[in-house]
Each structure stands twice: as structure tokens, then as C-alpha cells.
Tab-separated table of C-alpha atoms in Angstrom:
chain	number	residue	atom	x	y	z
D	1	MET	CA	-21.799	23.770	-6.862
D	2	THR	CA	-19.281	23.306	-9.674
D	3	ALA	CA	-15.713	24.347	-10.382
D	4	ILE	CA	-15.016	27.646	-12.091
D	5	GLY	CA	-15.018	27.209	-15.871
D	6	THR	CA	-11.810	26.837	-17.820
D	7	ASP	CA	-12.914	29.812	-19.904
D	8	THR	CA	-12.490	32.046	-16.850
D	9	THR	CA	-9.245	33.656	-15.714
D	10	VAL	CA	-7.237	32.564	-12.692
D	11	ALA	CA	-4.927	35.204	-11.245
D	12	VAL	CA	-1.974	34.411	-9.015
D	13	VAL	CA	-0.431	37.112	-6.843
D	14	GLY	CA	3.104	36.355	-5.712
D	15	THR	CA	5.512	34.674	-8.089
D	16	GLY	CA	7.848	32.735	-5.839
D	17	THR	CA	8.116	28.963	-5.951
D	18	MET	CA	4.572	28.397	-4.685
D	19	GLY	CA	3.001	31.087	-6.839
D	20	GLN	CA	4.636	29.733	-9.982
D	21	GLY	CA	3.599	26.194	-9.086
D	22	ILE	CA	-0.037	27.135	-8.529
D	23	ALA	CA	-0.096	29.142	-11.753
D	24	GLN	CA	1.284	26.145	-13.651
D	25	VAL	CA	-1.419	23.885	-12.189
D	26	ALA	CA	-4.208	26.272	-13.272
D	27	LEU	CA	-2.588	26.791	-16.671
D	28	VAL	CA	-2.260	23.073	-17.441
D	29	ALA	CA	-5.891	22.646	-16.345
D	30	GLY	CA	-6.885	24.930	-19.211
D	31	HIS	CA	-7.404	28.369	-17.645
D	32	PRO	CA	-6.124	31.716	-18.840
D	33	VAL	CA	-3.664	32.723	-16.099
D	34	ARG	CA	-2.438	36.161	-15.094
D	35	LEU	CA	0.583	36.618	-12.855
D	36	TYR	CA	1.226	39.630	-10.660
D	37	ASP	CA	4.081	40.508	-8.327
D	38	SER	CA	4.720	43.790	-6.554
D	39	ALA	CA	8.390	43.648	-7.581
D	40	PRO	CA	8.742	45.142	-11.089
D	41	GLY	CA	9.625	42.577	-13.742
D	42	ARG	CA	9.185	39.607	-11.413
D	43	ALA	CA	5.904	38.467	-12.992
D	44	ALA	CA	7.434	38.404	-16.477
D	45	GLN	CA	10.392	36.393	-15.168
D	46	ALA	CA	8.006	33.947	-13.491
D	47	ALA	CA	6.043	33.507	-16.724
D	48	GLU	CA	9.274	32.668	-18.550
D	49	ALA	CA	10.222	30.166	-15.843
D	50	ILE	CA	6.825	28.446	-16.133
D	51	VAL	CA	7.203	28.174	-19.908
D	52	ARG	CA	10.640	26.599	-19.442
D	53	ARG	CA	9.102	23.984	-17.161
D	54	LEU	CA	6.421	23.286	-19.758
D	55	ASP	CA	9.203	22.877	-22.336
D	56	ARG	CA	10.811	20.232	-20.120
D	57	LEU	CA	7.473	18.428	-19.840
D	58	VAL	CA	7.316	18.306	-23.641
D	59	GLU	CA	10.884	16.971	-23.787
D	60	LYS	CA	9.962	14.211	-21.335
D	61	GLY	CA	6.836	13.313	-23.279
D	62	ARG	CA	4.512	14.363	-20.432
D	63	ILE	CA	2.498	16.811	-22.539
D	64	PRO	CA	2.208	17.271	-26.328
D	65	THR	CA	3.739	20.281	-28.037
D	66	ALA	CA	0.334	21.657	-29.009
D	67	GLU	CA	-0.789	21.663	-25.386
D	68	ARG	CA	2.381	23.514	-24.379
D	69	ASP	CA	1.838	26.115	-27.076
D	70	ALA	CA	-1.789	26.639	-26.081
D	71	ALA	CA	-0.823	27.003	-22.413
D	72	ARG	CA	1.890	29.508	-23.273
D	73	ALA	CA	-0.674	31.582	-25.171
D	74	ARG	CA	-2.964	31.653	-22.101
D	75	LEU	CA	-0.238	32.864	-19.720
D	76	SER	CA	0.418	36.567	-19.264
D	77	PRO	CA	2.094	38.756	-16.638
D	78	ALA	CA	0.332	41.784	-15.200
D	79	ASP	CA	2.056	45.048	-14.324
D	80	THR	CA	-0.677	46.256	-11.976
D	81	LEU	CA	-3.327	44.741	-9.739
D	82	ALA	CA	-5.964	46.483	-11.820
D	83	GLU	CA	-5.153	44.112	-14.696
D	84	LEU	CA	-6.623	41.267	-12.607
D	85	SER	CA	-10.099	42.799	-12.784
D	86	GLY	CA	-11.549	40.036	-14.937
D	87	ALA	CA	-10.445	37.117	-12.767
D	88	ALA	CA	-12.901	34.530	-11.471
D	89	LEU	CA	-10.377	33.309	-8.891
D	90	VAL	CA	-7.388	35.066	-7.346
D	91	VAL	CA	-4.914	32.915	-5.417
D	92	GLU	CA	-2.562	34.802	-3.106
D	93	ALA	CA	0.913	33.338	-2.526
D	94	ILE	CA	2.866	36.256	-1.065
D	95	LEU	CA	4.999	36.355	2.065
D	96	GLU	CA	3.578	34.923	5.302
D	97	GLN	CA	2.768	38.251	6.952
D	98	LEU	CA	-0.796	38.933	7.991
D	99	PRO	CA	-0.838	42.729	7.380
D	100	ALA	CA	0.512	42.249	3.838
D	101	LYS	CA	-2.140	39.658	2.994
D	102	GLN	CA	-4.932	41.763	4.488
D	103	GLU	CA	-3.838	44.839	2.532
D	104	LEU	CA	-3.662	42.833	-0.693
D	105	PHE	CA	-7.173	41.432	-0.338
D	106	ARG	CA	-8.629	44.820	0.576
D	107	SER	CA	-7.123	46.200	-2.639
D	108	LEU	CA	-8.400	43.274	-4.685
D	109	GLU	CA	-11.912	43.709	-3.304
D	110	ASP	CA	-12.093	47.068	-5.070
D	111	ILE	CA	-10.870	45.578	-8.367
D	112	VAL	CA	-12.328	42.134	-8.996
D	113	PRO	CA	-16.023	41.276	-9.632
D	114	ALA	CA	-18.331	40.590	-6.689
D	115	ASP	CA	-18.458	36.883	-7.552
D	116	CYS	CA	-14.666	36.490	-7.768
D	117	LEU	CA	-13.315	33.923	-5.289
D	118	LEU	CA	-10.390	35.149	-3.160
D	119	ALA	CA	-8.082	32.393	-1.981
D	120	THR	CA	-5.046	32.478	0.283
D	121	ASN	CA	-2.328	29.851	0.134
D	122	THR	CA	-1.227	30.574	3.694
D	123	SER	CA	0.199	27.595	5.554
D	124	SER	CA	0.242	29.032	9.061
D	125	LEU	CA	-1.901	32.163	9.311
D	126	SER	CA	-5.585	32.331	10.140
D	127	VAL	CA	-7.838	32.484	7.078
D	128	THR	CA	-10.393	34.228	9.295
D	129	ALA	CA	-7.851	36.946	10.103
D	130	VAL	CA	-6.764	37.301	6.470
D	131	ALA	CA	-10.398	37.942	5.504
D	132	GLY	CA	-11.129	40.039	8.578
D	133	GLY	CA	-10.739	43.410	6.889
D	134	LEU	CA	-12.928	42.640	3.872
D	135	ARG	CA	-16.377	44.073	3.321
D	136	HIS	CA	-17.466	40.642	2.078
D	137	PRO	CA	-15.271	38.087	3.904
D	138	GLY	CA	-17.542	35.229	2.855
D	139	ARG	CA	-15.786	34.856	-0.498
D	140	CYS	CA	-12.347	34.410	1.067
D	141	VAL	CA	-11.178	30.806	1.487
D	142	GLY	CA	-7.919	28.978	2.114
D	143	MET	CA	-6.461	26.909	-0.724
D	144	HIS	CA	-3.300	25.505	0.792
D	145	PHE	CA	-1.194	23.780	-1.868
D	146	PHE	CA	1.896	21.773	-1.006
D	147	ASN	CA	5.315	22.300	-2.551
D	148	PRO	CA	5.946	21.495	-5.365
D	149	ALA	CA	2.378	22.314	-6.319
D	150	PRO	CA	2.466	20.720	-9.810
D	151	LEU	CA	3.517	17.366	-8.315
D	152	LEU	CA	1.906	17.028	-4.890
D	153	PRO	CA	-1.809	16.196	-5.095
D	154	LEU	CA	-3.079	17.538	-1.771
D	155	VAL	CA	-4.909	20.851	-1.372
D	156	GLU	CA	-6.374	21.836	2.004
D	157	ILE	CA	-9.590	23.809	1.518
D	158	VAL	CA	-9.864	25.932	4.640
D	159	SER	CA	-13.098	27.592	5.698
D	160	GLY	CA	-12.595	30.699	7.809
D	161	PHE	CA	-15.153	31.762	10.383
D	162	ALA	CA	-16.975	33.880	7.790
D	163	THR	CA	-16.351	31.805	4.641
D	164	ASP	CA	-19.543	31.048	2.724
D	165	GLY	CA	-20.282	27.377	2.132
D	166	THR	CA	-20.654	28.073	-1.586
D	167	ALA	CA	-17.181	29.653	-1.725
D	168	ALA	CA	-15.604	26.653	0.000
D	169	ALA	CA	-17.477	24.269	-2.305
D	170	THR	CA	-16.306	26.167	-5.402
D	171	ALA	CA	-12.693	26.052	-4.187
D	172	TYR	CA	-13.016	22.317	-3.457
D	173	ASP	CA	-14.547	21.503	-6.840
D	174	THR	CA	-12.012	23.671	-8.647
D	175	ALA	CA	-9.062	21.943	-6.991
D	176	ALA	CA	-10.578	18.572	-7.916
D	177	ALA	CA	-11.078	19.720	-11.521
D	178	TRP	CA	-7.384	20.638	-11.590
D	179	GLY	CA	-6.528	17.013	-10.834
D	180	LYS	CA	-5.794	17.598	-7.173
D	181	THR	CA	-7.109	15.777	-4.099
D	182	PRO	CA	-8.805	18.395	-1.941
D	183	VAL	CA	-9.708	17.928	1.723
D	184	ARG	CA	-11.941	20.177	3.790
D	185	CYS	CA	-10.829	21.595	7.110
D	186	ALA	CA	-11.719	24.258	9.638
D	187	ASP	CA	-9.593	27.325	10.226
D	188	THR	CA	-7.453	26.146	13.136
D	189	PRO	CA	-3.693	26.619	13.639
D	190	GLY	CA	-1.748	24.476	11.185
D	191	PHE	CA	-4.963	23.266	9.477
D	192	ILE	CA	-4.655	19.469	9.115
D	193	VAL	CA	-1.123	18.596	8.026
D	194	ASN	CA	0.920	21.240	9.825
D	195	ARG	CA	-1.042	20.608	13.013
D	196	ILE	CA	-0.957	16.811	13.115
D	197	ALA	CA	2.601	16.488	11.746
D	198	ARG	CA	4.194	18.544	14.541
D	199	PRO	CA	5.131	15.490	16.685
D	200	PHE	CA	7.006	13.882	13.794
D	201	TYR	CA	9.553	16.675	14.056
D	202	ALA	CA	9.135	17.586	17.720
D	203	GLU	CA	9.660	14.113	19.180
D	204	ALA	CA	12.754	13.513	17.059
D	205	LEU	CA	14.224	16.809	18.244
D	206	ARG	CA	13.372	16.000	21.845
D	207	LEU	CA	14.942	12.534	21.504
D	208	HIS	CA	18.088	14.215	20.187
D	209	GLU	CA	18.086	16.612	23.136
D	210	GLU	CA	17.660	13.644	25.493
D	211	ARG	CA	20.636	11.945	23.768
D	212	ALA	CA	18.575	8.877	22.963
D	213	ALA	CA	20.368	8.515	19.625
D	214	ASP	CA	22.045	10.590	16.946
D	215	PRO	CA	20.017	12.184	14.121
D	216	ALA	CA	21.038	9.603	11.495
D	217	THR	CA	19.904	6.746	13.749
D	218	ILE	CA	16.584	8.386	14.640
D	219	ASP	CA	15.940	8.978	10.941
D	220	ALA	CA	16.802	5.380	10.050
D	221	VAL	CA	14.589	3.866	12.757
D	222	LEU	CA	11.552	5.864	11.596
D	223	ARG	CA	12.290	5.335	7.924
D	224	GLU	CA	13.316	1.669	7.908
D	225	GLY	CA	11.355	0.624	10.956
D	226	SER	CA	7.951	2.011	10.023
D	227	GLY	CA	8.020	3.100	6.406
D	228	PHE	CA	8.198	6.886	6.690
D	229	ARG	CA	9.537	8.229	3.398
D	230	MET	CA	12.145	10.424	5.081
D	231	GLY	CA	13.372	10.829	8.629
D	232	PRO	CA	12.581	14.075	10.483
D	233	PHE	CA	16.147	15.386	10.453
D	234	GLU	CA	16.714	14.871	6.736
D	235	LEU	CA	13.221	16.183	6.021
D	236	THR	CA	13.693	19.407	7.988
D	237	ASP	CA	17.033	19.898	6.225
D	238	LEU	CA	15.113	19.640	2.944
D	239	ILE	CA	12.277	21.938	4.052
D	240	GLY	CA	14.669	24.420	5.634
D	241	GLN	CA	15.275	24.571	9.370
D	242	ASP	CA	14.205	28.212	9.415
D	243	VAL	CA	10.929	27.424	7.628
D	244	ASN	CA	10.118	24.378	9.777
D	245	GLU	CA	10.969	26.182	13.015
D	246	ALA	CA	8.882	29.193	12.000
D	247	VAL	CA	5.814	27.019	11.354
D	248	THR	CA	6.314	25.210	14.671
D	249	HIS	CA	6.627	28.514	16.512
D	250	SER	CA	3.574	29.938	14.734
D	251	VAL	CA	1.399	26.937	15.639
D	252	TRP	CA	2.679	26.984	19.239
D	253	MET	CA	1.828	30.677	19.623
D	254	ALA	CA	-1.560	30.201	17.941
D	255	PHE	CA	-2.377	27.522	20.530
D	256	PHE	CA	-1.442	29.933	23.335
D	257	GLN	CA	1.876	28.142	24.020
D	258	ASP	CA	0.293	24.756	24.617
D	259	PRO	CA	3.153	22.467	25.825
D	260	LYS	CA	2.145	19.839	23.247
D	261	PHE	CA	3.441	22.192	20.533
D	262	THR	CA	6.558	23.532	22.284
D	263	PRO	CA	9.376	24.285	19.811
D	264	SER	CA	12.865	22.830	20.129
D	265	LEU	CA	15.762	24.786	21.576
D	266	ALA	CA	18.179	22.624	19.566
D	267	GLN	CA	16.460	23.623	16.324
D	268	ARG	CA	16.388	27.278	17.404
D	269	ARG	CA	20.159	27.214	17.894
D	270	LEU	CA	20.610	25.645	14.448
D	271	VAL	CA	18.558	28.436	12.894
D	272	GLU	CA	20.445	31.104	14.835
D	273	ALA	CA	23.704	29.646	13.519
D	274	GLY	CA	22.452	29.990	9.941
D	275	LEU	CA	22.522	26.227	9.408
D	276	HIS	CA	19.231	25.982	7.540
D	277	GLY	CA	19.773	22.690	5.738
D	278	ARG	CA	20.348	21.941	2.083
D	279	LYS	CA	19.911	25.529	0.945
D	280	THR	CA	22.829	26.688	3.115
D	281	GLY	CA	24.897	23.551	2.641
D	282	ARG	CA	24.560	22.366	6.202
D	283	GLY	CA	21.853	21.697	8.750
D	284	TRP	CA	21.667	18.549	10.828
D	285	PHE	CA	23.788	17.006	8.085
D	286	ASP	CA	26.567	18.298	5.859
D	287	HIS	CA	25.193	18.776	2.341
D	288	THR	CA	28.316	20.142	0.704
D	289	GLU	CA	29.460	18.290	-2.409
D	290	GLY	CA	31.323	15.102	-1.567
D	291	ALA	CA	30.520	15.234	2.138
D	292	PRO	CA	29.946	11.734	3.592
D	293	ARG	CA	26.532	10.990	5.041
D	294	PRO	CA	26.589	9.751	8.634
D	295	GLU	CA	25.573	6.146	9.077
D	296	PRO	CA	23.007	5.064	11.684
D	297	ALA	CA	24.195	3.109	14.688
D	298	THR	CA	23.804	-0.550	13.739
D	299	ALA	CA	24.571	-3.507	15.995
D	300	ALA	CA	27.175	-6.024	14.866
D	301	PRO	CA	25.967	-9.488	13.799
D	302	ALA	CA	25.026	-11.768	16.695
D	303	PRO	CA	23.899	-15.406	16.798
D	304	ALA	CA	20.186	-16.051	16.993
D	305	PRO	CA	18.865	-17.872	20.049
D	306	ALA	CA	17.684	-21.414	19.374
D	307	SER	CA	14.487	-20.868	21.350
D	308	VAL	CA	12.549	-18.269	23.320
D	309	THR	CA	9.593	-18.394	25.688
D	310	LEU	CA	6.464	-16.325	25.096
D	311	HIS	CA	4.770	-15.288	28.347
D	312	GLY	CA	1.130	-14.390	27.799
D	313	GLU	CA	0.320	-12.523	24.615
D	314	LEU	CA	2.282	-9.648	23.197
D	315	PRO	CA	0.335	-6.380	23.004
D	316	ARG	CA	-1.792	-5.941	19.905
D	317	PRO	CA	0.719	-3.742	18.014
D	318	ALA	CA	3.343	-6.532	18.236
D	319	ALA	CA	1.022	-9.514	17.771
D	320	ALA	CA	2.736	-10.572	14.525
D	321	LEU	CA	6.132	-11.171	16.141
D	322	PRO	CA	5.667	-14.738	17.493
D	323	GLU	CA	4.795	-16.012	14.027
D	324	LEU	CA	7.774	-14.193	12.523
D	325	ILE	CA	10.055	-15.738	15.146
D	326	GLU	CA	8.761	-19.238	14.416
D	327	ASN	CA	9.067	-18.665	10.672
D	328	ALA	CA	12.733	-17.805	11.244
D	329	GLY	CA	13.273	-21.292	12.669
D	330	ILE	CA	13.415	-20.261	16.312
D	331	GLU	CA	11.383	-22.419	18.678
D	332	VAL	CA	8.701	-20.547	20.628
D	333	THR	CA	7.521	-22.110	23.888
D	334	ARG	CA	4.346	-20.590	25.294
D	335	ASP	CA	3.966	-19.981	29.002
D	336	GLY	CA	0.906	-18.244	30.430
D	337	ALA	CA	-2.769	-18.117	29.731
D	338	PRO	CA	-3.967	-16.565	26.452
D	339	GLY	CA	-5.007	-12.975	26.993
D	340	GLU	CA	-2.612	-12.489	29.893
D	341	SER	CA	-1.561	-8.845	29.977
D	342	GLU	CA	2.016	-7.568	29.975
D	343	GLY	CA	3.047	-10.277	27.521
D	344	PHE	CA	6.768	-10.498	26.773
D	345	VAL	CA	9.436	-12.784	25.312
D	346	ARG	CA	11.875	-14.474	27.689
D	347	LEU	CA	15.331	-14.853	26.148
D	348	PRO	CA	17.472	-17.932	26.906
D	349	GLY	CA	19.683	-15.979	29.297
D	350	GLY	CA	16.677	-14.888	31.340
D	351	ALA	CA	16.215	-11.296	30.145
D	352	ALA	CA	12.707	-10.107	29.258
D	353	LEU	CA	12.122	-8.616	25.806
D	354	ALA	CA	9.017	-6.399	25.788
D	355	LEU	CA	7.351	-3.863	23.528
D	356	THR	CA	7.812	-0.340	24.834
D	357	ASP	CA	4.816	0.907	26.808
D	358	GLY	CA	6.109	4.370	27.617
D	359	ARG	CA	8.130	3.272	30.614
D	360	PRO	CA	11.909	2.960	30.473
D	361	ALA	CA	13.431	-0.516	30.542
D	362	THR	CA	15.173	0.320	33.802
D	363	GLY	CA	12.747	0.121	36.708
D	364	ARG	CA	12.559	-0.650	40.387
D	365	ASP	CA	12.652	-4.351	41.351
D	366	ARG	CA	13.022	-5.590	37.790
D	367	GLY	CA	15.499	-8.036	36.346
D	368	PRO	CA	17.205	-7.503	32.981
D	369	VAL	CA	14.738	-5.978	30.513
D	370	LEU	CA	15.092	-4.911	26.904
D	371	ARG	CA	12.416	-2.776	25.325
D	372	PHE	CA	11.864	-2.997	21.580
D	373	ASP	CA	10.310	-0.209	19.592
D	374	LEU	CA	6.989	-0.114	17.781
D	375	SER	CA	6.836	-0.831	14.072
D	376	LEU	CA	3.801	-0.038	11.972
D	377	ASP	CA	4.550	-3.226	10.040
D	378	TYR	CA	6.886	-5.745	11.679
D	379	ARG	CA	6.835	-7.938	8.570
D	380	ALA	CA	8.095	-5.191	6.260
D	381	ALA	CA	10.363	-3.407	8.744
D	382	THR	CA	14.088	-3.669	8.088
D	383	ARG	CA	15.276	-1.980	11.288
D	384	ILE	CA	14.245	-2.166	14.936
D	385	ALA	CA	15.433	-0.114	17.894
D	386	LEU	CA	16.300	-1.772	21.223
D	387	ALA	CA	16.678	-0.069	24.592
D	388	PRO	CA	18.348	-2.202	27.315
D	389	SER	CA	17.870	-1.624	31.015
D	390	ALA	CA	20.830	-0.786	33.236
D	391	THR	CA	20.790	-4.373	34.510
D	392	ALA	CA	20.925	-5.977	31.046
D	393	SER	CA	24.281	-7.526	30.241
D	394	GLU	CA	26.121	-7.491	26.920
D	395	ALA	CA	25.071	-11.125	26.508
D	396	ASP	CA	21.404	-10.162	27.012
D	397	VAL	CA	21.699	-7.432	24.388
D	398	ALA	CA	23.413	-9.822	21.979
D	399	GLU	CA	20.575	-12.364	22.330
D	400	ALA	CA	17.956	-9.707	21.555
D	401	VAL	CA	20.001	-8.361	18.654
D	402	GLY	CA	20.479	-11.856	17.244
D	403	LEU	CA	16.771	-12.558	17.522
D	404	PHE	CA	15.747	-9.544	15.439
D	405	GLN	CA	18.594	-10.089	12.995
D	406	ALA	CA	17.238	-13.598	12.418
D	407	LEU	CA	13.979	-11.909	11.385
D	408	GLY	CA	15.844	-9.935	8.733
D	409	LYS	CA	16.084	-6.694	10.712
D	410	GLN	CA	19.025	-4.441	11.370
D	411	VAL	CA	19.145	-3.344	14.988
D	412	SER	CA	19.918	0.047	16.494
D	413	VAL	CA	20.615	-0.004	20.223
D	414	ILE	CA	19.579	3.330	21.733
D	415	ASP	CA	19.558	4.857	25.188
D	416	ASP	CA	16.859	3.810	27.632
D	417	VAL	CA	14.366	6.630	27.014
D	418	PRO	CA	10.628	6.357	27.725
D	419	GLY	CA	8.590	5.489	24.636
D	420	MET	CA	11.668	5.026	22.441
D	421	ILE	CA	11.500	6.484	18.896
D	422	VAL	CA	8.661	5.184	16.725
D	423	ALA	CA	6.223	4.466	19.559
D	424	ARG	CA	6.196	7.901	21.115
D	425	THR	CA	6.210	9.640	17.727
D	426	VAL	CA	3.294	7.606	16.354
D	427	ALA	CA	1.354	7.790	19.635
D	428	MET	CA	1.567	11.580	19.620
D	429	ILE	CA	0.521	11.795	15.960
D	430	VAL	CA	-2.448	9.505	16.658
D	431	ASP	CA	-3.472	11.594	19.659
D	432	PHE	CA	-3.265	14.821	17.641
D	433	ALA	CA	-5.347	13.248	14.859
D	434	VAL	CA	-8.037	11.838	17.152
D	435	ASP	CA	-8.256	15.187	18.941
D	436	ALA	CA	-8.502	17.099	15.647
D	437	ALA	CA	-11.298	14.850	14.394
D	438	ALA	CA	-13.215	15.224	17.661
D	439	ARG	CA	-12.914	19.015	17.460
D	440	GLY	CA	-14.291	19.088	13.930
D	441	VAL	CA	-11.076	20.221	12.265
D	442	ALA	CA	-11.668	17.614	9.536
D	443	THR	CA	-13.285	14.238	9.066
D	444	PRO	CA	-11.260	11.127	9.946
D	445	GLU	CA	-11.178	10.235	6.252
D	446	ASP	CA	-9.839	13.656	5.250
D	447	ILE	CA	-7.270	13.545	8.042
D	448	ASP	CA	-5.886	10.233	6.794
D	449	THR	CA	-5.913	11.430	3.185
D	450	ALA	CA	-4.128	14.654	4.107
D	451	MET	CA	-1.361	12.921	6.063
D	452	ARG	CA	-0.761	10.291	3.394
D	453	LEU	CA	-0.665	12.759	0.509
D	454	GLY	CA	0.641	15.886	2.206
D	455	VAL	CA	3.616	14.371	4.043
D	456	ASN	CA	3.822	10.882	2.523
D	457	TYR	CA	3.010	8.999	5.724
D	458	PRO	CA	2.897	5.212	5.287
D	459	GLY	CA	-0.711	5.267	6.460
D	460	GLY	CA	-3.278	7.516	8.059
D	461	PRO	CA	-3.132	8.230	11.808
D	462	MET	CA	-6.818	7.418	12.258
D	463	GLU	CA	-6.111	4.076	10.606
D	464	TRP	CA	-3.179	3.626	13.030
D	465	ALA	CA	-5.513	4.297	15.934
D	466	ASP	CA	-7.678	1.386	14.766
D	467	ARG	CA	-4.741	-0.964	14.247
D	468	LEU	CA	-2.808	-0.167	17.415
D	469	GLY	CA	-5.855	0.277	19.617
D	470	ALA	CA	-6.635	3.487	21.467
D	471	PRO	CA	-6.092	1.826	24.884
D	472	TRP	CA	-2.481	1.005	23.988
D	473	VAL	CA	-1.842	4.554	22.736
D	474	ARG	CA	-3.442	6.056	25.857
D	475	THR	CA	-1.408	3.819	28.177
D	476	LEU	CA	1.838	4.719	26.454
D	477	LEU	CA	1.093	8.447	26.651
D	478	ASP	CA	0.044	8.155	30.303
D	479	SER	CA	3.380	6.495	31.034
D	480	LEU	CA	5.242	9.201	29.145
D	481	HIS	CA	3.372	11.863	31.089
D	482	HIS	CA	4.348	10.166	34.342
D	483	GLN	CA	7.983	10.282	33.230
D	484	ASN	CA	7.762	13.834	31.826
D	485	ALA	CA	5.232	15.879	33.778
D	486	GLY	CA	4.301	19.207	32.232
D	487	GLY	CA	1.399	18.433	29.927
D	488	ARG	CA	3.170	17.543	26.688
D	489	TYR	CA	2.137	13.879	26.784
D	490	VAL	CA	-1.252	14.079	28.493
D	491	PRO	CA	-3.672	12.104	26.297
D	492	SER	CA	-6.438	14.214	24.825
D	493	ARG	CA	-9.934	13.827	26.165
D	494	ALA	CA	-10.980	12.463	22.766
D	495	LEU	CA	-8.345	9.711	22.913
D	496	ARG	CA	-9.315	8.770	26.464
D	497	ARG	CA	-12.959	8.548	25.474
D	498	ARG	CA	-12.138	6.421	22.446
D	499	ALA	CA	-9.975	4.118	24.589
D	500	ASP	CA	-12.733	3.771	27.189
D	501	LEU	CA	-15.259	2.876	24.484
D	502	GLU	CA	-12.945	0.269	22.964
D	503	GLU	CA	-12.363	-1.332	26.362
D	504	TRP	CA	-16.108	-1.302	27.082
D	505	VAL	CA	-16.840	-3.066	23.783
D	506	LEU	CA	-14.187	-5.684	24.536
């Protein structure tokens, strides 16, 4: 199967931001493009807006003038759906309402040729349901672009229950011919990205509700501690709190109110208050001109300890830390047999410094304990979160802070919450990804590609599962479930099986 030829027409229905972006992608790829919108005059306005963007590309030297002129000649608005009759591909980008999409495709089926591919850009509705009212649902496929479509490379190619394999292959090859990176996925709620990314937002919101830390600190720990491009609070302000909350609610309902996808009451209240983020001037943060940005909580400078004692071996995710400590000029004395579990660092004052395992630092019959958060790369991280137990003194905290500062990290001291910030967020994302792969939503390779390109993750969650080890992720989630019964943190069967296999091999 090959992509549709550039001599064939691509029609785009719906001329909002996404519709214009998709039309621009097809136009630059060399196709004649027709735009249609049910609102009179909107298609002509969209065509003018696309030409203005092409003009800016010429000004920046991105495309030559001749290419701009040729593209402009291929672009034309349509006043009626009937004018789309010669299209080889129609991409729908109208409002996210199932009846409206179904009605549109039923109308198109009577207009376009029998071999015309019908594609929906839906991000949260079922492709199967969109195609459900068609006489020939096999030619309907999901082509989910990401905003802004001309810049972001990812396209999810979604096969509904009735989608023909040839239709999905044509959509895949066409997206690739347009310079995009397509991934294949089954028609499940949220597809790949909006399904697996839910914990990135949900855990941050839950941490805020638990008063673990303020939004600016949570953002900074995820951004500076593990390389996420943006923190969840600043990202949802950019997306729009109303949009993000609507997708979360849609996925939750589509999974029959599975507790793993439960929306946030705090975000609901923000939406109800009309605080939708940048587009309204205020969301989690104040975006009005000149408004100061809140700073994350950062510990004051503290002296580094001269030496520490390593008991056993640190868990695999934190295995790089002893070398980093020694490289910082701090003596590391080793105590305990190699391979001993529950490895931790003993500080000079006697407090234990341990990687979070899903349990809080405060526990029965324990001395002073400080939990440190996961980092996906301790060498590159510039910030680490610490959670002290109730029995840890200010001197204990200062020793731990000084230790990480000696490694070149800023330190945020947060409340003693199970799983902390990065660890519980990453563990949930890994679990969602492993579960999705096991259920055939997408291949592990496509899952990693989608999460890297669709939401700019610093790596793929299947890759994280390999690096962190499924047993560690399972143990952390089991501990979180023990602390928060209700089903949200129960490890998936796929993760448990993977963890069991890894332990058996070892």
C-alpha cells in the first residue's frame, strides 16, 4: 500500500486551529487542498490565514517564494460539502461531539468517491462510533494530529473495529509521506498518548490536593529532576484547563469510571471558576502581563558531609548515586554484603537516606529517615526532592540537603507523601504503558515513539520499564496501594507478570 498521490485532492472539514494546521501540512506536501466549514465565510478566512503563515515561512527562509506561490494556487475554500466530491482523502477536524461527526461522515459518504478515505482527527471519541453510521465503515480511520500540526511530528493512526487494513495502511503511508512520524494504535479510550499521559497530570493534581508541595515546586521537580520539558501545572495552563479536564473526564467515562483515571476535583473547581490558563490570563499561575512567576521551594545552602556510609546496594534506579557522591569528594564507606536489599545511605548524624519505595518516610519503629525522589537521570538532574520523616531533625535534613547540593543539585523539601513526586508519576506512566502494550493498543516501540514525540517525554515509558526494572515499579505501586486503597495504584496484571519474569530470570 502507498500514500495517496500528490495529484489528488485532500479536503479538510473544520477550519479551527487544528483544521488549518492539517490543511497546511497537506498543502506543503504538494496536494491540492479544499477547505470547508459550516459557518459561512469561515473557510475563506482560514485559507487567508494559511497563506499568511506561508508568507512568514518565506520571510524566515523556510520555504522558497515559488513554493509558497504554488501552494497558494492549490488552496481553495469550498462553500458546500458537495464541492469536496473529488477528494481522495477527507480529514474531519470539527467539534468533539459524536453526533456532529457521525452526521458529517454520513453526508460525505453520499458525496465522495467510493475509494475516498475518511479520516477523523478526534482526540477522545471512539473512531468505531464515529464510523458506526456509515454504510461502508471500513474506509473510516483515525488520523490524530497534535497541535500545532505543522510543527509536531506525531500522528496516531487509529483503526476502529471496522476499519479496513488497507485504509489504515494508506493513512499511515500518507502521514509518512507528509513528513510526519505515524504510529499505529487500536481504537481504545485516549489512543496512545492521551491514555498513557493521564498520570502525568493526575498525580501532580493529587499531590497538590494532598499538600505535598505547591504547583511551582511539583513542576520544577519533574522538569529539573527528570527532564520533562514542562511541568504538569504549566502544561495544563498552556493546553487549557477546560480542555485537559474534558479529555480526562472523557477517558475516565470511557473506561467505565476506572479509579486509575479518576479526574481531579481541584481541576474541576478551577474550570468552574473560569480559570482556564493562559487563554483566560490565569489558571494555576497568573499569566497577566508583568505578573511574577512563583518560585519553587528550594532549600538554603548547607554544608556537605565529609563522609557517608553505604549499607548494601541502592536500588537499581539509584545505582549511579554512590559514584556521584565519591566524585564530589565525599568519602563513601561500604557496610553490608553486595546485593543486600533495602540499601540506603547512612548520614553522619545517623539518619538513613533512602530512595522512595512507595512508603512514607515516617513509619513504625524507625529512626530518622529521609526519602529522596526518583530521577530518570541522576547525573543530569539539577533538582531533587527530599521527604523527611517526623523523627528527622533539622540537622538531619541539612545533612541530606548538603549532600545533594554537593552533587550540583538544588533541593526541594516536600511533605512526607508516599511515592513522592517523580517516582509515583513515572511508575504510573510505566504501568499504563506496559498494560497498553499487553492489551494490543500499540507496540512497545510505537508507545515509546508516541510519548517522546507527542508530549516531549525525556524517554519512552517502555524504555523506563527496562531501566528501572519492573519489580521496582511493582513494589512501589503495591506500597502506594497499601497507603491508598481504592484501586488507583494496583499494578496491572501485565506489570506483575513482567516483574515476575524479570525476577525469575535473575
